[in-house]
Short mmCIF file of C-alpha atoms and ligand atoms in Angstrom, two decimals:
data_model
loop_
_atom_site.label_atom_id
_atom_site.label_comp_id
_atom_site.label_asym_id
_atom_site.label_seq_id
_atom_site.Cartn_x
_atom_site.Cartn_y
_atom_site.Cartn_z
CA MET M 1 0.00 0.00 0.00
CA LYS M 2 1.28 3.47 -0.91
CA ILE M 3 1.04 5.85 2.02
CA THR M 4 2.21 9.34 2.93
CA LEU M 5 3.57 10.43 6.29
CA SER M 6 3.17 14.14 7.02
CA LEU M 7 4.87 15.67 10.04
CA ILE M 8 3.82 19.28 10.54
CA LYS M 9 4.93 21.39 13.51
CA ALA M 10 4.37 24.86 14.87
CA ASP M 11 4.95 26.95 17.98
CA ILE M 12 1.50 28.29 18.86
CA GLY M 13 2.19 29.51 22.38
CA SER M 14 3.60 28.32 25.67
CA ILE M 15 3.46 28.59 29.42
CA GLY M 16 6.02 30.68 31.30
CA GLY M 17 8.01 31.85 28.25
CA HIS M 18 9.14 29.83 25.22
CA ILE M 19 9.08 26.67 27.33
CA LYS M 20 6.20 24.26 26.76
CA PRO M 21 2.64 24.36 25.38
CA SER M 22 -0.22 23.90 27.85
CA GLU M 23 -2.04 20.56 28.23
CA LYS M 24 -5.27 22.25 27.12
CA VAL M 25 -3.74 23.49 23.87
CA ILE M 26 -2.19 20.09 23.12
CA GLN M 27 -5.53 18.39 23.85
CA ARG M 28 -7.39 20.76 21.52
CA VAL M 29 -4.95 20.04 18.68
CA LYS M 30 -5.26 16.28 19.34
CA ASP M 31 -9.07 16.39 19.42
CA PHE M 32 -9.25 18.44 16.25
CA VAL M 33 -6.92 16.14 14.31
CA SER M 34 -8.51 12.90 15.53
CA GLN M 35 -12.00 13.85 14.35
CA SER M 36 -10.76 14.04 10.76
CA LYS M 37 -12.42 11.48 8.46
CA PHE M 38 -9.77 11.39 5.71
CA VAL M 39 -6.51 10.62 7.52
CA ILE M 40 -5.78 6.99 8.40
CA ASP M 41 -4.00 7.69 11.67
CA SER M 42 -2.53 10.57 13.63
CA HIS M 43 -0.40 11.39 16.60
CA VAL M 44 0.42 14.67 18.33
CA PHE M 45 3.81 15.29 20.02
CA HIS M 46 5.37 18.27 21.70
CA THR M 47 8.99 19.13 22.34
CA GLY M 48 9.99 22.40 23.98
CA ASP M 49 7.50 25.04 22.86
CA ASP M 50 6.55 23.23 19.63
CA ILE M 51 3.63 20.97 18.77
CA ALA M 52 4.02 18.43 15.95
CA ILE M 53 1.22 16.57 14.19
CA LEU M 54 2.05 13.24 12.53
CA LEU M 55 -0.49 12.09 9.94
CA SER M 56 -0.69 9.00 7.74
CA HIS M 57 -2.83 9.18 4.62
CA THR M 58 -2.96 8.37 0.91
CA PHE M 59 -3.04 11.87 -0.62
CA GLY M 60 0.70 12.39 -1.28
CA PRO M 61 2.93 15.26 -0.10
CA ASP M 62 1.83 18.92 -0.29
CA ASN M 63 -1.84 17.97 -0.27
CA PRO M 64 -4.06 21.00 0.48
CA LYS M 65 -6.60 18.92 2.46
CA ILE M 66 -3.88 17.55 4.75
CA HIS M 67 -2.12 20.88 5.16
CA LYS M 68 -5.44 22.58 5.90
CA LEU M 69 -6.20 20.02 8.60
CA ALA M 70 -2.88 20.83 10.32
CA TRP M 71 -3.33 24.58 9.83
CA ASP M 72 -6.87 24.49 11.24
CA ALA M 73 -5.72 22.34 14.18
CA PHE M 74 -3.02 24.92 14.99
CA MET M 75 -5.58 27.73 14.62
CA GLU M 76 -7.91 25.95 17.05
CA GLY M 77 -5.01 25.41 19.46
CA THR M 78 -4.12 29.11 19.12
CA LYS M 79 -7.65 30.08 20.20
CA ILE M 80 -7.12 28.17 23.45
CA ALA M 81 -3.60 29.62 23.81
CA LYS M 82 -5.08 33.12 23.52
CA GLU M 83 -7.88 32.32 25.98
CA GLN M 84 -5.30 31.06 28.48
CA GLY M 85 -2.99 34.02 27.85
CA LEU M 86 -0.07 31.82 26.79
CA TYR M 87 3.09 33.53 25.64
CA GLY M 88 3.57 33.82 21.87
CA ALA M 89 0.06 32.50 21.05
CA GLY M 90 -0.10 31.68 17.34
CA GLN M 91 3.57 32.68 16.96
CA ASP M 92 4.43 30.47 13.95
CA LEU M 93 1.19 31.06 12.03
CA LEU M 94 2.63 33.88 9.97
CA LYS M 95 -0.16 34.28 7.41
CA ASP M 96 -3.70 35.54 8.10
CA SER M 97 -5.35 32.82 6.08
CA PHE M 98 -4.55 29.41 4.64
CA ALA M 99 -3.58 29.45 0.95
CA GLY M 100 -3.37 25.76 0.06
CA ASN M 101 -0.07 24.77 1.71
CA VAL M 102 1.47 25.41 5.12
CA ARG M 103 4.94 25.69 3.55
CA GLY M 104 5.75 29.39 3.45
CA ALA M 105 3.11 30.15 6.07
CA GLY M 106 5.20 29.37 9.17
CA PRO M 107 4.74 25.72 10.20
CA ALA M 108 7.59 23.30 9.46
CA VAL M 109 6.84 20.27 7.24
CA ALA M 110 8.56 16.92 6.65
CA GLU M 111 6.68 14.58 4.31
CA MET M 112 7.36 11.31 2.53
CA GLU M 113 5.32 9.08 0.22
CA PHE M 114 6.31 5.42 -0.15
CA GLU M 115 5.15 1.89 -0.77
CA GLU M 116 4.83 0.37 2.71
CA ARG M 117 7.21 -2.54 3.33
CA PRO M 118 5.71 -5.61 5.10
CA ALA M 119 7.18 -4.13 8.27
CA GLU M 120 7.73 -0.39 8.16
CA PRO M 121 9.73 0.94 11.13
CA PHE M 122 10.54 4.66 11.22
CA LEU M 123 11.74 7.43 13.50
CA VAL M 124 10.26 10.85 14.18
CA PHE M 125 12.69 13.54 15.33
CA LEU M 126 11.60 16.82 16.90
CA ALA M 127 14.17 19.48 17.81
CA ASP M 128 13.71 22.81 19.58
CA LYS M 129 15.89 25.94 19.87
CA THR M 130 17.95 25.14 16.80
CA ASN M 131 17.81 25.15 12.99
CA PRO M 132 17.40 22.45 10.30
CA GLY M 133 21.17 22.27 9.74
CA ALA M 134 21.43 20.66 13.20
CA TYR M 135 20.53 17.32 11.58
CA ASN M 136 23.33 17.61 8.98
CA LEU M 137 25.97 15.94 11.11
CA PHE M 138 23.78 13.08 12.35
CA PHE M 139 22.44 12.08 8.95
CA TYR M 140 25.82 12.52 7.27
CA LEU M 141 27.45 10.18 9.81
CA ALA M 142 24.58 7.65 9.75
CA PHE M 143 24.26 7.50 5.94
CA ALA M 144 27.80 8.20 4.73
CA ASP M 145 30.45 7.39 7.34
CA PRO M 146 31.40 3.76 7.99
CA PHE M 147 33.39 4.85 11.05
CA TYR M 148 30.05 5.76 12.72
CA ASN M 149 27.85 3.35 10.84
CA SER M 150 29.78 0.14 10.25
CA GLY M 151 26.58 -1.20 8.62
CA LEU M 152 27.75 0.68 5.52
CA ILE M 153 30.53 -1.90 5.17
CA LEU M 154 28.70 -4.85 6.73
CA SER M 155 25.48 -4.70 4.71
CA PRO M 156 25.70 -4.94 0.91
CA GLU M 157 22.28 -3.27 0.71
CA ILE M 158 23.04 -0.04 2.56
CA GLY M 159 26.64 -0.21 1.31
CA ARG M 160 25.43 0.79 -2.16
CA GLY M 161 25.26 4.37 -0.91
CA PHE M 162 22.59 7.08 -0.97
CA LYS M 163 21.51 10.22 -2.73
CA PHE M 164 21.54 13.40 -0.60
CA VAL M 165 19.27 16.30 -1.53
CA ILE M 166 20.69 19.46 0.04
CA VAL M 167 18.94 22.83 0.03
CA ASP M 168 20.37 26.34 0.30
CA VAL M 169 18.00 27.74 2.96
CA LYS M 170 19.29 31.30 2.56
CA TYR M 171 18.25 31.52 -1.09
CA LYS M 172 14.92 33.35 -1.14
CA ARG M 173 13.82 33.28 -4.80
CA GLY M 174 12.92 29.60 -4.88
CA ASP M 175 14.27 26.22 -3.83
CA ARG M 176 18.00 26.13 -4.64
CA ILE M 177 18.87 22.45 -4.31
CA ILE M 178 21.69 20.08 -5.20
CA GLU M 179 21.72 16.27 -5.47
CA LEU M 180 24.92 14.46 -4.47
CA PHE M 181 25.75 10.78 -4.05
CA THR M 182 27.63 8.71 -1.46
CA PRO M 183 30.27 7.47 -1.33
CA GLU M 184 31.53 9.24 -4.45
CA ASP M 185 30.67 12.83 -3.45
CA ILE M 186 31.27 12.71 0.31
CA TYR M 187 33.85 15.48 0.37
CA ASP M 188 31.52 17.79 -1.56
CA ILE M 189 28.67 16.82 0.77
CA ALA M 190 30.86 17.60 3.79
CA VAL M 191 31.82 20.99 2.38
CA LEU M 192 28.15 21.96 2.19
CA LEU M 193 26.90 20.34 5.39
CA ARG M 194 29.49 22.03 7.61
CA GLU M 195 27.72 25.31 6.81
CA THR M 196 24.68 24.54 9.00
CA GLY M 197 23.10 28.00 8.77
CA ARG M 198 23.00 27.85 4.99
CA TYR M 199 22.81 24.25 3.74
CA SER M 200 20.47 21.61 5.14
CA ILE M 201 19.82 18.03 4.20
CA GLU M 202 16.26 18.06 2.89
CA ALA M 203 15.96 14.41 1.88
CA ILE M 204 17.93 11.19 1.44
CA PHE M 205 17.08 8.47 -1.09
CA THR M 206 18.53 5.04 -1.87
CA LYS M 207 20.23 4.84 -5.26
CA GLU M 208 17.11 3.00 -6.45
CA GLY M 209 15.13 6.15 -5.63
CA GLU M 210 13.41 5.11 -2.40
CA GLN M 211 13.13 7.96 0.09
CA CYS M 212 14.22 7.30 3.66
CA VAL M 213 14.77 10.78 5.14
CA SER M 214 12.71 13.95 5.05
CA VAL M 215 13.69 17.06 7.04
CA SER M 216 11.72 20.28 7.45
CA THR M 217 13.81 23.14 6.07
CA THR M 218 11.50 26.13 6.57
CA ARG M 219 13.20 29.45 7.26
CA LEU M 220 10.83 31.56 9.37
CA HIS M 221 13.21 34.45 8.79
CA ASN M 222 12.64 34.26 5.02
CA ILE M 223 8.87 34.39 5.53
CA ALA M 224 8.62 37.00 8.27
CA GLY M 225 11.70 39.06 7.26
CA THR M 226 12.65 39.29 10.92
CA TYR M 227 13.44 36.98 13.84
CA THR M 228 10.34 35.09 14.97
CA GLY M 229 12.02 32.13 16.66
CA LYS M 230 14.44 29.48 15.42
CA ASP M 231 13.16 27.01 12.86
CA ASP M 232 13.04 24.08 15.28
CA PRO M 233 13.22 21.31 12.68
CA VAL M 234 11.38 17.97 12.51
CA ALA M 235 12.43 14.90 10.53
CA ILE M 236 11.15 11.48 9.50
CA VAL M 237 13.64 8.65 8.96
CA ARG M 238 12.67 5.18 7.66
CA VAL M 239 14.98 2.53 9.12
CA GLN M 240 16.19 -1.10 8.87
CA LYS M 241 16.69 -3.57 6.01
CA ASN M 242 17.52 -1.43 2.95
CA PHE M 243 18.08 1.63 5.19
CA PRO M 244 20.41 2.09 8.21
CA ALA M 245 19.25 0.37 11.42
CA THR M 246 17.59 2.39 14.18
CA GLY M 247 20.71 2.16 16.34
CA GLU M 248 22.91 3.28 13.44
CA VAL M 249 20.80 6.39 12.95
CA LEU M 250 20.82 7.10 16.69
CA ALA M 251 24.56 6.48 17.20
CA PRO M 252 25.83 9.96 16.17
CA PHE M 253 23.42 11.66 18.61
CA LYS M 254 25.84 10.75 21.40
CA ILE M 255 28.08 13.56 20.17
CA ALA M 256 25.70 16.27 21.45
CA PRO M 257 27.36 18.60 18.90
CA PHE M 258 27.34 22.37 19.22
CA VAL M 259 24.55 23.80 17.06
CA ASP M 260 23.08 27.24 16.31
CA GLY M 261 20.17 28.35 18.49
CA PHE M 262 19.84 28.40 22.28
CA MET M 263 18.82 31.76 23.84
CA ARG M 264 17.24 34.15 21.31
CA GLY M 265 18.41 31.90 18.50
CA ALA M 266 21.69 33.80 18.72
CA HIS M 267 24.08 31.40 20.40
CA ILE M 268 25.91 28.11 20.08
CA GLY M 269 24.88 25.28 22.37
CA PRO M 270 25.09 21.48 22.54
CA LEU M 271 22.14 19.53 21.14
CA MET M 272 20.88 17.42 24.04
CA PRO M 273 18.91 14.23 23.26
CA VAL M 274 15.87 14.35 25.59
CA LYS M 275 12.76 12.32 26.36
CA LEU M 276 9.61 12.99 24.35
CA ASN M 277 7.54 15.93 25.56
CA SER M 278 10.47 17.55 27.40
CA SER M 279 10.43 21.25 28.18
CA ILE M 280 13.05 24.01 27.89
CA SER M 281 15.03 25.37 30.81
CA TYR M 282 18.63 26.61 31.13
CA PHE M 283 19.31 29.78 29.07
CA ASP M 284 16.17 29.04 27.00
CA GLY M 285 17.74 25.72 26.16
CA PRO M 286 19.89 23.89 25.80
CA PRO M 287 18.89 23.02 22.22
CA ILE M 288 17.05 19.70 22.47
CA VAL M 289 16.06 16.80 20.22
CA SER M 290 13.61 14.01 20.99
CA CYS M 291 12.83 10.88 18.98
CA ALA M 292 9.95 8.42 18.75
CA ALA M 293 10.36 5.01 17.09
CA LEU M 294 7.27 3.29 15.69
CA CYS M 295 5.91 1.16 12.87
CA VAL M 296 3.19 1.93 10.39
CA HIS M 297 1.08 -0.84 8.88
CA ASN M 298 -1.70 -0.21 6.36
CA GLY M 299 -1.32 3.41 7.44
CA ARG M 300 -1.97 2.67 11.12
CA PHE M 301 0.63 3.48 13.76
CA THR M 302 1.76 1.14 16.49
CA GLU M 303 2.42 2.50 19.96
CA MET M 304 5.75 4.30 20.10
CA VAL M 305 9.06 3.92 21.87
CA ASP M 306 10.73 6.96 23.37
CA VAL M 307 14.26 6.08 22.25
CA PHE M 308 16.15 8.68 24.28
CA ASP M 309 14.35 7.48 27.44
CA HIS M 310 17.08 4.97 28.25
CA PRO M 311 19.89 5.03 30.86
CA PHE M 312 22.52 5.33 28.11
CA TRP M 313 21.29 8.79 27.18
CA ASP M 314 21.46 10.04 30.80
CA PHE M 315 25.23 9.99 30.37
CA VAL M 316 24.98 11.92 27.08
CA ARG M 317 22.63 14.44 28.71
CA PHE M 318 25.18 14.93 31.48
CA LYS M 319 27.90 15.50 28.87
CA ALA M 320 25.65 17.97 26.98
CA ALA M 321 24.92 19.90 30.20
CA GLN M 322 28.66 20.13 30.86
CA LYS M 323 29.28 21.38 27.30
CA ALA M 324 26.49 23.96 27.74
CA ILE M 325 28.05 25.24 30.96
CA ASP M 326 31.49 25.36 29.36
CA ILE M 327 30.43 27.45 26.38
CA ARG M 328 28.23 29.74 28.47
CA GLU M 329 31.29 30.62 30.56
CA GLN M 330 32.41 32.88 27.73
CA GLY M 331 29.09 34.77 27.49
CA PHE M 332 28.93 36.84 24.31
CA PHE M 333 32.59 36.31 23.52
CA GLY M 334 33.81 34.76 20.26
CA ASN M 335 32.27 31.47 19.21
CA ALA M 336 29.71 31.39 22.05
CA MET M 337 27.47 33.58 19.87
CA LEU M 338 26.55 33.29 16.21
CA SER M 339 28.50 35.25 13.62
CA MET M 340 27.17 38.58 12.36
CA GLU M 341 25.82 36.96 9.17
CA GLU M 342 23.83 34.45 11.20
CA LEU M 343 22.42 36.77 13.86
CA GLU M 344 18.70 37.20 13.41
CA TYR M 345 18.05 39.37 16.43
CA GLY M 346 18.06 43.04 15.48
CA GLY M 347 19.83 44.46 18.54
CA ILE M 348 23.46 44.01 17.58
CA VAL M 349 22.86 44.93 13.94
CA LYS M 350 21.06 48.15 14.98
CA ARG M 351 23.81 49.06 17.43
CA LEU M 352 26.45 48.64 14.73
CA GLU M 353 24.43 50.81 12.34
CA LYS M 354 24.27 53.52 15.01
CA LEU M 355 28.00 53.32 15.57
CA ALA M 356 28.94 53.40 11.87
CA PRO M 357 28.88 57.23 11.45
CA LYS M 358 31.03 57.62 14.57
CA PHE M 359 33.90 55.72 12.93
CA LYS M 360 36.60 57.93 11.39
CA ILE M 361 39.37 57.02 8.98
CA ARG M 362 42.61 58.15 10.62
CA LYS M 363 44.75 60.42 8.48
CA LYS M 364 47.93 58.78 7.29
CA ARG M 365 50.86 59.74 9.52
CA LYS M 366 53.54 61.64 7.69
C1 LIG V 1 14.64 31.02 20.97
C2 LIG V 1 13.49 31.44 21.79
C3 LIG V 1 13.73 32.24 23.01
C4 LIG V 1 13.35 33.71 22.81
C5 LIG V 1 13.63 34.54 24.07
C6 LIG V 1 13.16 35.99 23.93
O1 LIG V 1 14.22 30.36 19.83
O2 LIG V 1 12.36 31.14 21.47
O3 LIG V 1 15.05 32.13 23.45
O4 LIG V 1 14.05 34.23 21.72
O5 LIG V 1 12.97 33.98 25.17
O6 LIG V 1 11.81 35.96 23.57
P1 LIG V 1 10.93 37.27 23.38
O7 LIG V 1 11.65 38.14 22.39
O8 LIG V 1 9.62 36.72 22.88
O9 LIG V 1 10.81 37.90 24.74
MG1 LIG V 2 10.41 26.14 19.41
MG1 LIG V 3 9.43 29.19 19.88
#
């Protein structure tokens, strides 16, 4: 059976700052989605201040009916958020009305259409206080580096390599994308993926053309023209058999790498793997990622496993907390904050503009 998974997320308001949506808002979104007659199954998650709706259906990606369902669910949730006086109610719904697709309207979208395998395991990732480029390292290591994923040399199937679709998220006049292949193009892939603020993995396919990864690559900044929160990316990854195993995809997450985001989307912080439905705390962070593992069969979801809810990850969380404390020790200095080109908050840019006329060119000494 050919099915589509749609994962659509938005920040529509939270309690006590940009921390966590209220139970009432989450319940409203759940109720609204579950009364739909045309989706096969659904699930609603939250991570940090974001709510994500996972839908299975047969309408393909970018379907107006599906996108409208998510948009309307977020609108309904926003009504409750406003009633409760939550902070940033409706924050990511950047357009006044729905125009056929939530892409370009604020919510982040990861979608994939495929022929269901007899057993179809997959992972759902939800990150908060960071940008889509945060996934670059993990998916590069899991799909292209045998040092991290020895399955690439052990399994003839996944050893054939993959096609990476990488998007230039700073380009505003359309989708500027490039397709590169592993293992032959890995150095070119690395050159792009190191630039996390500009290039993001959007999708990964087998060389036979079967999609196994879809990442949301929305740039709120491109839509709103100003800082309205980091892009807090979601991703779907199909696993096992002809794709890397669940554990191979999870392995690189033990790095807790430094990513863009954290407080005011203006800093560098370690990406901490957390349990599903975790909230935000220290310095509006640290940047977090959660992951649910489940199967879909005839479009229906099994119960899910919270993969970072395991003693192993307590150690990684401890390491991430230590890294967060270490980098915060240098405040605004040097690499603790984003570079000028990456800063989305107006303050520093405005200050520099104000200072510009005060600069003088010193006369050459005779
Ligand atoms: C980062 C984030 C927060 C806010 C910060 C200031 O993505 O959501 O760190 O940027 O709390 O928020 P405002 O400007 O709404 O007071
Ligand atoms: Mg968020
Ligand atoms: Mg937010």
